[in-house]
Amino acid sequence: MTSATDAPLPAVTRLIATDLDGTLLRDDKTLSARTVAALAAAEEAGIEVFFVTGRPARWMDVVSDHVQGHGLAICANGAVVTDLRADGGLLTVRPLERGDALHVVRALRDAAPGTSFAVELTTGINYEPSYPPFHLDPGAAVAVAEKLLHEDVPGEGAPVLKLLAHHTEMPPDAFLSLARTVSGEQASITRSSPTALLEVSGLGVSKASTLAACCAERGISAAEVVAFGDMPNDVEMLGWAGTSYAMGNAHPAALAAASGRTGTNEEDGVAVVIERILAAR
């Protein structure tokens, strides 16, 4: 793996795809002045910037003030495409079918007793009594996952974007491996938290697959994309992009998937590469 200063740059960069937490954002969840300037300079140079995150659309206020051109973001690990200029309106939804979510719930209850669940919907998040509470979502409903996923009339409930599964004792990577073993044929399972918190999406839904679709709509090839990430939920995107950088603070799986490595999120690692791309023009 090469460093940010000597990794080959693509012949043409038309789009930058960057994760947020642990990548573009500093540890205090802010953007540095250097990063804000680099993002603006990229858009001014005609390079589109996509924020590609596991966050739900309603938690995009951290970057909504810094969108320059199109204002699009891929959220919930590829489950939605949102327009940050239109109060987070959802343009595309790739849901997790409730039957598949229930299959994962049952499989993990059997394979990893003590797992608790939350359900991320297009309308907000609901969770089980034993799940770590979301203080940013005071209106959430609290009930067992089977009840949260139940539909009185099939097809009429709000679309499920993600199922979240939390375990208080298992090592995070071991929990991920177990979940993929028992449910990997039913859903896409990944993680982005340093704790044992899994994120379950519809089968085939990932940051990479939604980014690829967005790029295809714009006539942008993978070779013209530069991507940044730090956690297992970024692995597919880092592997798909023609040029990709894992952060200096990245998980080993992200480091293995990326073609290059840059500084940490605290060192403005994304800005370092953007500046190099612009200087080479």
Short mmCIF file of C-alpha atoms in Angstrom, two decimals:
data_model
loop_
_atom_site.label_atom_id
_atom_site.label_comp_id
_atom_site.label_asym_id
_atom_site.label_seq_id
_atom_site.Cartn_x
_atom_site.Cartn_y
_atom_site.Cartn_z
CA MET A 1 0.00 0.00 0.00
CA THR A 2 1.33 3.40 -0.97
CA SER A 3 1.07 6.65 0.99
CA ALA A 4 -0.97 9.74 0.21
CA THR A 5 2.11 11.46 -1.19
CA ASP A 6 3.24 8.78 -3.64
CA ALA A 7 0.12 6.77 -4.58
CA PRO A 8 -0.64 7.09 -8.31
CA LEU A 9 -3.50 9.46 -9.02
CA PRO A 10 -6.17 8.65 -11.61
CA ALA A 11 -5.70 10.21 -15.03
CA VAL A 12 -8.99 12.02 -14.48
CA THR A 13 -10.82 12.55 -11.18
CA ARG A 14 -14.50 13.32 -11.65
CA LEU A 15 -15.91 12.32 -8.28
CA ILE A 16 -14.69 12.09 -4.69
CA ALA A 17 -16.61 9.70 -2.41
CA THR A 18 -15.87 10.07 1.26
CA ASP A 19 -17.09 8.48 4.45
CA LEU A 20 -17.76 10.84 7.37
CA ASP A 21 -17.12 9.47 10.87
CA GLY A 22 -13.49 8.52 11.35
CA THR A 23 -12.67 9.76 7.85
CA LEU A 24 -13.74 13.28 6.90
CA LEU A 25 -14.89 14.34 10.36
CA ARG A 26 -12.51 14.87 13.22
CA ASP A 27 -13.06 12.98 16.45
CA ASP A 28 -15.22 15.82 17.78
CA LYS A 29 -17.51 15.40 14.72
CA THR A 30 -16.48 18.69 13.11
CA LEU A 31 -14.83 19.57 9.81
CA SER A 32 -11.53 21.40 9.95
CA ALA A 33 -11.09 24.66 8.06
CA ARG A 34 -8.56 22.89 5.82
CA THR A 35 -11.06 20.16 4.92
CA VAL A 36 -13.86 22.66 4.24
CA ALA A 37 -11.54 24.57 1.91
CA ALA A 38 -10.44 21.40 0.11
CA LEU A 39 -14.03 20.27 -0.49
CA ALA A 40 -14.99 23.69 -1.86
CA ALA A 41 -11.91 23.79 -4.10
CA ALA A 42 -12.71 20.34 -5.51
CA GLU A 43 -16.27 21.34 -6.42
CA GLU A 44 -15.04 24.62 -7.89
CA ALA A 45 -12.68 22.59 -10.08
CA GLY A 46 -15.63 20.56 -11.38
CA ILE A 47 -15.14 17.47 -9.20
CA GLU A 48 -18.32 16.18 -7.60
CA VAL A 49 -18.13 15.32 -3.89
CA PHE A 50 -20.38 12.61 -2.47
CA PHE A 51 -20.71 12.04 1.26
CA VAL A 52 -21.16 8.27 1.68
CA THR A 53 -22.01 7.28 5.23
CA GLY A 54 -23.71 4.85 7.54
CA ARG A 55 -25.52 7.78 9.17
CA PRO A 56 -29.22 8.28 8.56
CA ALA A 57 -30.20 11.31 6.51
CA ARG A 58 -31.47 13.13 9.61
CA TRP A 59 -27.95 13.10 11.08
CA MET A 60 -26.33 14.88 8.14
CA ASP A 61 -26.37 18.34 9.73
CA VAL A 62 -22.63 17.94 10.38
CA VAL A 63 -21.93 18.49 6.68
CA SER A 64 -25.11 20.06 5.28
CA ASP A 65 -23.59 23.54 5.55
CA HIS A 66 -20.66 22.47 3.37
CA VAL A 67 -22.37 21.13 0.26
CA GLN A 68 -21.31 23.09 -2.78
CA GLY A 69 -22.95 21.83 -5.96
CA HIS A 70 -25.41 18.95 -6.22
CA GLY A 71 -25.77 18.39 -2.47
CA LEU A 72 -26.36 14.64 -2.75
CA ALA A 73 -25.37 12.13 -0.09
CA ILE A 74 -25.56 8.36 0.20
CA CYS A 75 -26.75 7.46 3.69
CA ALA A 76 -27.52 4.37 5.79
CA ASN A 77 -24.77 2.38 4.07
CA GLY A 78 -26.34 2.76 0.66
CA ALA A 79 -30.00 2.33 1.62
CA VAL A 80 -30.89 5.91 0.66
CA VAL A 81 -29.74 8.74 -1.56
CA THR A 82 -30.71 12.12 -0.13
CA ASP A 83 -30.65 15.74 -1.27
CA LEU A 84 -29.08 17.79 1.51
CA ARG A 85 -30.36 21.00 -0.07
CA ALA A 86 -33.97 19.85 0.25
CA ASP A 87 -34.09 19.19 4.00
CA GLY A 88 -32.83 15.66 3.55
CA GLY A 89 -35.49 14.55 1.11
CA LEU A 90 -35.03 10.90 0.12
CA LEU A 91 -34.47 10.47 -3.62
CA THR A 92 -33.82 6.71 -3.63
CA VAL A 93 -34.68 4.04 -1.07
CA ARG A 94 -33.29 0.49 -1.09
CA PRO A 95 -35.10 -1.13 1.83
CA LEU A 96 -34.45 -4.18 3.95
CA GLU A 97 -37.51 -6.41 3.64
CA ARG A 98 -39.14 -6.98 7.01
CA GLY A 99 -39.20 -10.74 6.52
CA ASP A 100 -35.44 -10.75 5.94
CA ALA A 101 -34.92 -8.54 9.00
CA LEU A 102 -36.96 -10.97 11.12
CA HIS A 103 -34.84 -13.85 9.82
CA VAL A 104 -31.69 -12.05 11.01
CA VAL A 105 -33.27 -11.28 14.40
CA ARG A 106 -34.16 -14.93 14.97
CA ALA A 107 -30.80 -16.21 13.77
CA LEU A 108 -28.84 -13.86 16.03
CA ARG A 109 -31.06 -14.51 19.04
CA ASP A 110 -30.17 -18.20 18.66
CA ALA A 111 -26.48 -17.77 17.77
CA ALA A 112 -25.64 -14.86 20.09
CA PRO A 113 -27.93 -14.74 23.13
CA GLY A 114 -28.07 -11.25 24.62
CA THR A 115 -28.22 -9.46 21.26
CA SER A 116 -30.50 -6.43 21.26
CA PHE A 117 -31.94 -4.73 18.21
CA ALA A 118 -32.97 -1.38 16.76
CA VAL A 119 -34.89 -0.73 13.56
CA GLU A 120 -33.96 2.26 11.39
CA LEU A 121 -36.94 3.35 9.27
CA THR A 122 -37.40 6.16 6.77
CA THR A 123 -39.39 7.83 9.56
CA GLY A 124 -36.87 7.43 12.39
CA ILE A 125 -35.46 4.78 14.70
CA ASN A 126 -37.16 2.41 17.16
CA TYR A 127 -35.44 0.00 19.51
CA GLU A 128 -35.73 -2.72 22.10
CA PRO A 129 -35.73 -1.94 25.83
CA SER A 130 -32.25 -3.46 26.26
CA TYR A 131 -30.73 -1.61 23.29
CA PRO A 132 -28.47 1.39 24.08
CA PRO A 133 -30.90 4.35 23.86
CA PHE A 134 -30.64 6.97 21.14
CA HIS A 135 -30.63 10.29 22.96
CA LEU A 136 -30.90 12.12 19.63
CA ASP A 137 -34.22 10.40 18.90
CA PRO A 138 -36.47 11.03 21.91
CA GLY A 139 -39.63 10.11 19.94
CA ALA A 140 -38.55 6.54 19.25
CA ALA A 141 -40.87 3.64 20.02
CA VAL A 142 -39.55 0.95 22.37
CA ALA A 143 -40.63 -2.69 21.92
CA VAL A 144 -39.20 -6.09 21.02
CA ALA A 145 -37.85 -6.30 17.47
CA GLU A 146 -40.52 -8.75 16.35
CA LYS A 147 -43.20 -6.20 17.25
CA LEU A 148 -41.27 -3.30 15.71
CA LEU A 149 -41.02 -5.22 12.44
CA HIS A 150 -44.64 -6.39 12.40
CA GLU A 151 -47.02 -5.01 9.79
CA ASP A 152 -50.76 -5.14 10.28
CA VAL A 153 -51.09 -4.80 6.51
CA PRO A 154 -48.03 -6.16 4.59
CA GLY A 155 -46.33 -3.51 2.50
CA GLU A 156 -47.90 -0.52 4.25
CA GLY A 157 -45.33 0.08 6.98
CA ALA A 158 -42.51 2.61 6.60
CA PRO A 159 -39.56 1.12 4.69
CA VAL A 160 -36.84 -0.40 6.88
CA LEU A 161 -33.42 1.01 6.04
CA LYS A 162 -31.28 -0.90 8.52
CA LEU A 163 -31.54 -3.37 11.34
CA LEU A 164 -29.01 -2.68 14.08
CA ALA A 165 -27.78 -5.50 16.32
CA HIS A 166 -25.81 -4.82 19.51
CA HIS A 167 -23.97 -7.18 21.84
CA THR A 168 -22.40 -6.15 25.13
CA GLU A 169 -19.79 -8.92 25.38
CA MET A 170 -18.71 -10.25 21.99
CA PRO A 171 -15.64 -8.78 20.22
CA PRO A 172 -16.87 -6.64 17.30
CA ASP A 173 -15.18 -8.57 14.50
CA ALA A 174 -16.19 -11.93 15.97
CA PHE A 175 -19.80 -10.73 16.16
CA LEU A 176 -19.65 -9.61 12.53
CA SER A 177 -18.20 -12.93 11.39
CA LEU A 178 -20.84 -14.88 13.29
CA ALA A 179 -23.69 -12.80 11.88
CA ARG A 180 -22.46 -13.23 8.32
CA THR A 181 -22.20 -16.99 8.88
CA VAL A 182 -25.75 -17.39 10.17
CA SER A 183 -27.50 -14.69 8.09
CA GLY A 184 -25.18 -13.63 5.27
CA GLU A 185 -27.40 -15.21 2.61
CA GLN A 186 -30.39 -13.17 3.77
CA ALA A 187 -28.93 -9.67 4.13
CA SER A 188 -25.80 -7.51 3.85
CA ILE A 189 -24.13 -7.22 7.24
CA THR A 190 -21.31 -4.87 8.20
CA ARG A 191 -20.17 -2.57 10.99
CA SER A 192 -18.73 0.91 11.49
CA SER A 193 -18.72 1.29 15.27
CA PRO A 194 -15.77 0.43 17.54
CA THR A 195 -18.27 -1.56 19.63
CA ALA A 196 -20.09 -4.79 18.76
CA LEU A 197 -22.79 -3.00 16.78
CA LEU A 198 -23.79 -4.53 13.45
CA GLU A 199 -25.61 -2.79 10.60
CA VAL A 200 -27.89 -5.01 8.52
CA SER A 201 -29.13 -3.89 5.09
CA GLY A 202 -30.97 -5.50 2.22
CA LEU A 203 -29.01 -8.15 0.36
CA GLY A 204 -26.69 -6.44 -2.12
CA VAL A 205 -27.12 -3.01 -0.55
CA SER A 206 -23.83 -1.31 0.27
CA LYS A 207 -22.08 1.99 -0.08
CA ALA A 208 -20.37 0.59 -3.17
CA SER A 209 -23.46 -0.65 -5.00
CA THR A 210 -25.39 2.60 -4.51
CA LEU A 211 -22.35 4.72 -5.38
CA ALA A 212 -21.85 2.66 -8.54
CA ALA A 213 -25.47 3.29 -9.55
CA CYS A 214 -25.15 7.03 -8.90
CA CYS A 215 -21.96 7.17 -10.94
CA ALA A 216 -23.52 5.21 -13.80
CA GLU A 217 -26.35 7.76 -13.95
CA ARG A 218 -23.72 10.47 -14.42
CA GLY A 219 -21.56 8.59 -16.90
CA ILE A 220 -18.72 8.37 -14.37
CA SER A 221 -16.60 5.22 -14.35
CA ALA A 222 -15.03 3.60 -11.30
CA ALA A 223 -11.62 4.62 -12.68
CA GLU A 224 -12.64 8.28 -12.31
CA VAL A 225 -13.61 7.94 -8.63
CA VAL A 226 -11.38 8.53 -5.60
CA ALA A 227 -12.82 7.09 -2.37
CA PHE A 228 -11.94 7.43 1.33
CA GLY A 229 -12.93 5.29 4.32
CA ASP A 230 -11.86 3.73 7.58
CA MET A 231 -14.16 0.87 8.65
CA PRO A 232 -15.55 -2.47 7.40
CA ASN A 233 -18.64 -0.74 5.96
CA ASP A 234 -16.26 1.10 3.59
CA VAL A 235 -14.49 -2.01 2.29
CA GLU A 236 -16.65 -2.59 -0.80
CA MET A 237 -16.49 1.09 -1.77
CA LEU A 238 -12.71 1.20 -1.35
CA GLY A 239 -12.39 -1.88 -3.53
CA TRP A 240 -14.76 -0.58 -6.21
CA ALA A 241 -13.24 2.87 -6.72
CA GLY A 242 -10.38 3.15 -9.16
CA THR A 243 -8.31 4.95 -6.52
CA SER A 244 -8.99 4.64 -2.81
CA TYR A 245 -7.42 5.67 0.46
CA ALA A 246 -7.76 4.15 3.90
CA MET A 247 -7.25 6.57 6.74
CA GLY A 248 -4.25 6.26 9.02
CA ASN A 249 -6.69 5.28 11.78
CA ALA A 250 -8.45 2.66 9.62
CA HIS A 251 -9.56 -0.86 10.48
CA PRO A 252 -7.26 -3.57 8.99
CA ALA A 253 -10.00 -4.63 6.55
CA ALA A 254 -10.21 -1.10 5.14
CA LEU A 255 -6.42 -0.88 4.89
CA ALA A 256 -6.36 -4.15 2.94
CA ALA A 257 -9.10 -3.01 0.55
CA ALA A 258 -7.68 0.41 -0.32
CA SER A 259 -5.09 1.14 -2.98
CA GLY A 260 -3.44 3.84 -0.86
CA ARG A 261 -3.19 5.20 2.65
CA THR A 262 -3.48 8.75 3.89
CA GLY A 263 -3.24 10.52 7.24
CA THR A 264 -5.73 10.05 10.05
CA ASN A 265 -9.01 11.91 10.29
CA GLU A 266 -7.36 14.16 12.89
CA GLU A 267 -4.58 14.94 10.39
CA ASP A 268 -6.97 16.02 7.60
CA GLY A 269 -6.06 12.93 5.58
CA VAL A 270 -8.83 13.49 3.02
CA ALA A 271 -7.82 17.11 2.45
CA VAL A 272 -4.19 16.05 1.93
CA VAL A 273 -5.19 13.89 -1.05
CA ILE A 274 -7.67 16.40 -2.51
CA GLU A 275 -4.98 19.09 -2.45
CA ARG A 276 -2.65 16.73 -4.30
CA ILE A 277 -5.29 15.96 -6.92
CA LEU A 278 -5.91 19.65 -7.54
CA ALA A 279 -2.19 20.49 -7.62
CA ALA A 280 -1.66 17.84 -10.31
CA ARG A 281 -4.25 19.37 -12.64
#
